[in-house]
Amino acid sequence: MLRFRLYPFVIICDITQAFLQLVLHPKDSNLTRFLWYKINITEDGSYVMMKIRKTYRFQRLPFRLTNSPFLLSASIRELAIKYMSNFPTAAPLIDASMFMDDFVAGTQDENSIIRLYYELTVLMKQIYLPLSKWATNAKQLQHIWKAKDQEIKTETQIFGIDWNTANQDFRLI
């Protein structure tokens, strides 16, 4: 939060359904195996568990696994390292400015924030991580979004704190 306020121009976004975007290797899906029992309802309204069961495996990273946040962070960090030379503005900021699935960063001028937006969007597409819930206080970037019919948020949240992008106000929830 403090790094975010060091810069006059900031941008925030969120990875859409971040954990579900990561595909598990087929041999690792055995580690996410679970049983599903068939349940029937009797005439009196009670439930009876049948002996019929099925084994299922997750093919994508489940949300509440203990190691899911680590796997997401490691995947994003590996992406940044791999494409550091291709995306010199966005890649270094991923490690310092990403918390779970939220990206919060700033720059000194509006041209840099626009470059960051485009680089970050293309970089995250390399592993099919769609970004959403964009917000910024940079007027030039807001004009670009308006031309693309993208929603422009003036009221949003950063780590649970309300932020008004128009007048730079913060309000605790």
PDB file of C-alpha atoms in Angstrom:
ATOM      1  CA  MET A   1       0.000   0.000   0.000  1.00  0.00           C
ATOM      2  CA  LEU A   2       2.865   2.376   0.764  1.00  0.00           C
ATOM      3  CA  ARG A   3       4.642   1.697  -2.550  1.00  0.00           C
ATOM      4  CA  PHE A   4       1.384   2.411  -4.321  1.00  0.00           C
ATOM      5  CA  ARG A   5       1.261   5.957  -2.892  1.00  0.00           C
ATOM      6  CA  LEU A   6       4.855   6.792  -3.911  1.00  0.00           C
ATOM      7  CA  TYR A   7       3.768   7.513  -7.481  1.00  0.00           C
ATOM      8  CA  PRO A   8       1.481  10.179  -8.916  1.00  0.00           C
ATOM      9  CA  PHE A   9      -0.075   7.751 -11.433  1.00  0.00           C
ATOM     10  CA  VAL A  10      -1.282   4.307 -10.418  1.00  0.00           C
ATOM     11  CA  ILE A  11      -3.029   1.342 -11.976  1.00  0.00           C
ATOM     12  CA  ILE A  12      -4.735  -1.624 -10.368  1.00  0.00           C
ATOM     13  CA  CYS A  13      -6.273  -4.825 -11.722  1.00  0.00           C
ATOM     14  CA  ASP A  14      -7.229  -8.330 -10.742  1.00  0.00           C
ATOM     15  CA  ILE A  15      -6.625 -11.717 -12.383  1.00  0.00           C
ATOM     16  CA  THR A  16     -10.033 -13.167 -13.259  1.00  0.00           C
ATOM     17  CA  GLN A  17     -10.533 -16.480 -11.422  1.00  0.00           C
ATOM     18  CA  ALA A  18      -6.785 -16.753 -10.967  1.00  0.00           C
ATOM     19  CA  PHE A  19      -6.554 -20.231  -9.483  1.00  0.00           C
ATOM     20  CA  LEU A  20      -8.892 -21.792 -12.032  1.00  0.00           C
ATOM     21  CA  GLN A  21      -6.752 -20.424 -14.873  1.00  0.00           C
ATOM     22  CA  LEU A  22      -3.827 -22.680 -13.936  1.00  0.00           C
ATOM     23  CA  VAL A  23      -4.013 -26.162 -15.461  1.00  0.00           C
ATOM     24  CA  LEU A  24      -2.591 -29.072 -13.472  1.00  0.00           C
ATOM     25  CA  HIS A  25      -0.249 -31.528 -15.116  1.00  0.00           C
ATOM     26  CA  PRO A  26      -2.187 -34.815 -15.638  1.00  0.00           C
ATOM     27  CA  LYS A  27       0.091 -36.787 -13.288  1.00  0.00           C
ATOM     28  CA  ASP A  28      -0.381 -34.120 -10.587  1.00  0.00           C
ATOM     29  CA  SER A  29      -4.162 -34.293 -10.833  1.00  0.00           C
ATOM     30  CA  ASN A  30      -4.019 -37.577  -8.880  1.00  0.00           C
ATOM     31  CA  LEU A  31      -3.055 -35.464  -5.884  1.00  0.00           C
ATOM     32  CA  THR A  32      -6.419 -33.676  -6.101  1.00  0.00           C
ATOM     33  CA  ARG A  33      -8.498 -36.858  -6.269  1.00  0.00           C
ATOM     34  CA  PHE A  34     -11.783 -37.032  -4.367  1.00  0.00           C
ATOM     35  CA  LEU A  35     -14.698 -39.456  -4.046  1.00  0.00           C
ATOM     36  CA  TRP A  36     -18.269 -38.619  -4.901  1.00  0.00           C
ATOM     37  CA  TYR A  37     -20.981 -40.819  -3.412  1.00  0.00           C
ATOM     38  CA  LYS A  38     -24.437 -41.079  -4.930  1.00  0.00           C
ATOM     39  CA  ILE A  39     -27.177 -40.067  -2.491  1.00  0.00           C
ATOM     40  CA  ASN A  40     -30.826 -40.986  -2.920  1.00  0.00           C
ATOM     41  CA  ILE A  41     -33.847 -39.518  -1.164  1.00  0.00           C
ATOM     42  CA  THR A  42     -36.256 -42.065   0.293  1.00  0.00           C
ATOM     43  CA  GLU A  43     -40.036 -41.726   0.328  1.00  0.00           C
ATOM     44  CA  ASP A  44     -40.000 -40.410   3.895  1.00  0.00           C
ATOM     45  CA  GLY A  45     -37.572 -37.616   2.869  1.00  0.00           C
ATOM     46  CA  SER A  46     -34.410 -38.992   4.456  1.00  0.00           C
ATOM     47  CA  TYR A  47     -31.126 -39.344   2.615  1.00  0.00           C
ATOM     48  CA  VAL A  48     -29.443 -42.669   1.918  1.00  0.00           C
ATOM     49  CA  MET A  49     -25.851 -42.924   0.723  1.00  0.00           C
ATOM     50  CA  MET A  50     -25.543 -45.532  -2.000  1.00  0.00           C
ATOM     51  CA  LYS A  51     -22.534 -47.786  -2.423  1.00  0.00           C
ATOM     52  CA  ILE A  52     -22.041 -46.321  -5.887  1.00  0.00           C
ATOM     53  CA  ARG A  53     -19.131 -43.907  -5.884  1.00  0.00           C
ATOM     54  CA  LYS A  54     -17.059 -42.126  -8.483  1.00  0.00           C
ATOM     55  CA  THR A  55     -13.505 -40.854  -8.344  1.00  0.00           C
ATOM     56  CA  TYR A  56     -12.916 -37.388  -9.740  1.00  0.00           C
ATOM     57  CA  ARG A  57      -9.733 -35.369 -10.209  1.00  0.00           C
ATOM     58  CA  PHE A  58      -9.327 -31.647 -10.552  1.00  0.00           C
ATOM     59  CA  GLN A  59      -7.771 -30.592 -13.844  1.00  0.00           C
ATOM     60  CA  ARG A  60      -7.238 -27.014 -12.693  1.00  0.00           C
ATOM     61  CA  LEU A  61      -5.733 -25.636  -9.516  1.00  0.00           C
ATOM     62  CA  PRO A  62      -8.429 -25.688  -6.798  1.00  0.00           C
ATOM     63  CA  PHE A  63      -8.941 -22.550  -4.736  1.00  0.00           C
ATOM     64  CA  ARG A  64      -8.662 -23.713  -1.128  1.00  0.00           C
ATOM     65  CA  LEU A  65      -5.619 -25.972  -1.309  1.00  0.00           C
ATOM     66  CA  THR A  66      -2.915 -24.903   1.131  1.00  0.00           C
ATOM     67  CA  ASN A  67      -0.337 -24.557  -1.631  1.00  0.00           C
ATOM     68  CA  SER A  68      -2.605 -22.824  -4.205  1.00  0.00           C
ATOM     69  CA  PRO A  69      -1.389 -19.263  -3.397  1.00  0.00           C
ATOM     70  CA  PHE A  70       2.228 -20.402  -3.667  1.00  0.00           C
ATOM     71  CA  LEU A  71       1.617 -22.136  -7.014  1.00  0.00           C
ATOM     72  CA  LEU A  72      -0.110 -19.052  -8.401  1.00  0.00           C
ATOM     73  CA  SER A  73       2.697 -16.752  -7.230  1.00  0.00           C
ATOM     74  CA  ALA A  74       5.398 -19.096  -8.524  1.00  0.00           C
ATOM     75  CA  SER A  75       3.701 -19.328 -11.932  1.00  0.00           C
ATOM     76  CA  ILE A  76       3.431 -15.558 -12.230  1.00  0.00           C
ATOM     77  CA  ARG A  77       7.013 -15.036 -11.062  1.00  0.00           C
ATOM     78  CA  GLU A  78       8.277 -17.604 -13.598  1.00  0.00           C
ATOM     79  CA  LEU A  79       6.317 -15.790 -16.303  1.00  0.00           C
ATOM     80  CA  ALA A  80       7.954 -12.482 -15.369  1.00  0.00           C
ATOM     81  CA  ILE A  81      11.447 -13.989 -15.356  1.00  0.00           C
ATOM     82  CA  LYS A  82      10.910 -15.708 -18.717  1.00  0.00           C
ATOM     83  CA  TYR A  83       9.707 -12.533 -20.454  1.00  0.00           C
ATOM     84  CA  MET A  84      11.837  -9.925 -18.644  1.00  0.00           C
ATOM     85  CA  SER A  85      13.530  -8.715 -21.848  1.00  0.00           C
ATOM     86  CA  ASN A  86      10.294  -8.660 -23.884  1.00  0.00           C
ATOM     87  CA  PHE A  87       8.340  -6.639 -21.309  1.00  0.00           C
ATOM     88  CA  PRO A  88      10.868  -4.384 -19.540  1.00  0.00           C
ATOM     89  CA  THR A  89       8.226  -2.252 -17.804  1.00  0.00           C
ATOM     90  CA  ALA A  90       5.697  -4.865 -16.634  1.00  0.00           C
ATOM     91  CA  ALA A  91       7.851  -7.917 -15.853  1.00  0.00           C
ATOM     92  CA  PRO A  92       9.936  -6.356 -13.039  1.00  0.00           C
ATOM     93  CA  LEU A  93       6.817  -4.921 -11.419  1.00  0.00           C
ATOM     94  CA  ILE A  94       5.015  -8.264 -11.241  1.00  0.00           C
ATOM     95  CA  ASP A  95       7.209  -9.530  -8.431  1.00  0.00           C
ATOM     96  CA  ALA A  96       7.043  -6.322  -6.393  1.00  0.00           C
ATOM     97  CA  SER A  97       3.469  -5.253  -7.147  1.00  0.00           C
ATOM     98  CA  MET A  98       1.432  -8.465  -7.209  1.00  0.00           C
ATOM     99  CA  PHE A  99      -0.335  -9.703  -4.088  1.00  0.00           C
ATOM    100  CA  MET A 100      -2.164 -12.989  -4.726  1.00  0.00           C
ATOM    101  CA  ASP A 101      -4.254 -12.080  -7.777  1.00  0.00           C
ATOM    102  CA  ASP A 102      -4.197  -8.286  -7.327  1.00  0.00           C
ATOM    103  CA  PHE A 103      -1.771  -6.033  -9.185  1.00  0.00           C
ATOM    104  CA  VAL A 104      -1.138  -2.552  -7.772  1.00  0.00           C
ATOM    105  CA  ALA A 105       1.615  -0.375  -9.270  1.00  0.00           C
ATOM    106  CA  GLY A 106       2.505   3.181 -10.068  1.00  0.00           C
ATOM    107  CA  THR A 107       4.695   5.292 -12.339  1.00  0.00           C
ATOM    108  CA  GLN A 108       5.979   8.852 -12.479  1.00  0.00           C
ATOM    109  CA  ASP A 109       4.199   9.853 -15.706  1.00  0.00           C
ATOM    110  CA  GLU A 110       1.114   8.971 -17.715  1.00  0.00           C
ATOM    111  CA  ASN A 111       3.011   7.612 -20.722  1.00  0.00           C
ATOM    112  CA  SER A 112       4.691   5.049 -18.475  1.00  0.00           C
ATOM    113  CA  ILE A 113       1.370   3.952 -16.988  1.00  0.00           C
ATOM    114  CA  ILE A 114      -0.058   3.442 -20.501  1.00  0.00           C
ATOM    115  CA  ARG A 115       3.000   1.395 -21.504  1.00  0.00           C
ATOM    116  CA  LEU A 116       2.639  -0.624 -18.283  1.00  0.00           C
ATOM    117  CA  TYR A 117      -1.026  -1.322 -19.058  1.00  0.00           C
ATOM    118  CA  TYR A 118      -0.299  -2.637 -22.559  1.00  0.00           C
ATOM    119  CA  GLU A 119       2.744  -4.663 -21.505  1.00  0.00           C
ATOM    120  CA  LEU A 120       0.956  -6.209 -18.538  1.00  0.00           C
ATOM    121  CA  THR A 121      -2.048  -7.179 -20.651  1.00  0.00           C
ATOM    122  CA  VAL A 122       0.077  -8.905 -23.300  1.00  0.00           C
ATOM    123  CA  LEU A 123       2.402 -10.488 -20.728  1.00  0.00           C
ATOM    124  CA  MET A 124      -0.432 -12.115 -18.782  1.00  0.00           C
ATOM    125  CA  LYS A 125      -1.965 -13.420 -22.014  1.00  0.00           C
ATOM    126  CA  GLN A 126       1.181 -15.551 -22.471  1.00  0.00           C
ATOM    127  CA  ILE A 127      -0.260 -18.006 -19.924  1.00  0.00           C
ATOM    128  CA  TYR A 128      -3.940 -17.096 -20.431  1.00  0.00           C
ATOM    129  CA  LEU A 129      -4.418 -15.040 -17.271  1.00  0.00           C
ATOM    130  CA  PRO A 130      -7.167 -12.526 -18.099  1.00  0.00           C
ATOM    131  CA  LEU A 131      -7.067  -9.245 -16.187  1.00  0.00           C
ATOM    132  CA  SER A 132     -10.149  -7.354 -15.041  1.00  0.00           C
ATOM    133  CA  LYS A 133     -11.359  -4.748 -12.524  1.00  0.00           C
ATOM    134  CA  TRP A 134      -9.002  -2.136 -13.970  1.00  0.00           C
ATOM    135  CA  ALA A 135      -8.772   1.258 -12.303  1.00  0.00           C
ATOM    136  CA  THR A 136      -6.385   4.188 -12.632  1.00  0.00           C
ATOM    137  CA  ASN A 137      -6.107   7.866 -11.861  1.00  0.00           C
ATOM    138  CA  ALA A 138      -4.318   8.541 -15.188  1.00  0.00           C
ATOM    139  CA  LYS A 139      -6.680  10.557 -17.382  1.00  0.00           C
ATOM    140  CA  GLN A 140      -4.971   9.567 -20.675  1.00  0.00           C
ATOM    141  CA  LEU A 141      -5.386   5.873 -19.899  1.00  0.00           C
ATOM    142  CA  GLN A 142      -9.007   6.443 -18.908  1.00  0.00           C
ATOM    143  CA  HIS A 143      -9.570   8.067 -22.331  1.00  0.00           C
ATOM    144  CA  ILE A 144      -8.076   4.997 -24.020  1.00  0.00           C
ATOM    145  CA  TRP A 145     -10.388   2.746 -22.012  1.00  0.00           C
ATOM    146  CA  LYS A 146     -13.353   4.939 -22.869  1.00  0.00           C
ATOM    147  CA  ALA A 147     -12.543   4.637 -26.588  1.00  0.00           C
ATOM    148  CA  LYS A 148     -12.491   0.827 -26.163  1.00  0.00           C
ATOM    149  CA  ASP A 149     -15.836   0.909 -24.279  1.00  0.00           C
ATOM    150  CA  GLN A 150     -14.067  -0.467 -21.227  1.00  0.00           C
ATOM    151  CA  GLU A 151     -15.615   0.319 -17.859  1.00  0.00           C
ATOM    152  CA  ILE A 152     -13.930   3.162 -15.989  1.00  0.00           C
ATOM    153  CA  LYS A 153     -14.183   2.828 -12.237  1.00  0.00           C
ATOM    154  CA  THR A 154     -13.946   5.891 -10.063  1.00  0.00           C
ATOM    155  CA  GLU A 155     -14.798   3.970  -6.876  1.00  0.00           C
ATOM    156  CA  THR A 156     -12.799   0.796  -6.237  1.00  0.00           C
ATOM    157  CA  GLN A 157     -10.933  -1.030  -3.490  1.00  0.00           C
ATOM    158  CA  ILE A 158      -7.264  -1.639  -2.841  1.00  0.00           C
ATOM    159  CA  PHE A 159      -6.586  -4.318  -0.247  1.00  0.00           C
ATOM    160  CA  GLY A 160      -9.949  -3.639   1.424  1.00  0.00           C
ATOM    161  CA  ILE A 161      -9.617   0.155   1.432  1.00  0.00           C
ATOM    162  CA  ASP A 162     -12.005   2.229  -0.695  1.00  0.00           C
ATOM    163  CA  TRP A 163     -10.250   4.441  -3.237  1.00  0.00           C
ATOM    164  CA  ASN A 164     -11.796   7.202  -5.325  1.00  0.00           C
ATOM    165  CA  THR A 165      -9.635   7.571  -8.440  1.00  0.00           C
ATOM    166  CA  ALA A 166     -11.058  10.981  -9.351  1.00  0.00           C
ATOM    167  CA  ASN A 167     -10.197  12.867  -6.144  1.00  0.00           C
ATOM    168  CA  GLN A 168      -7.588  10.465  -4.671  1.00  0.00           C
ATOM    169  CA  ASP A 169      -9.582   9.872  -1.464  1.00  0.00           C
ATOM    170  CA  PHE A 170      -9.130   6.788   0.709  1.00  0.00           C
ATOM    171  CA  ARG A 171     -11.761   5.492   3.104  1.00  0.00           C
ATOM    172  CA  LEU A 172     -11.566   2.498   5.431  1.00  0.00           C
ATOM    173  CA  ILE A 173     -14.465   0.096   5.155  1.00  0.00           C
TER     174      ILE A 173
END
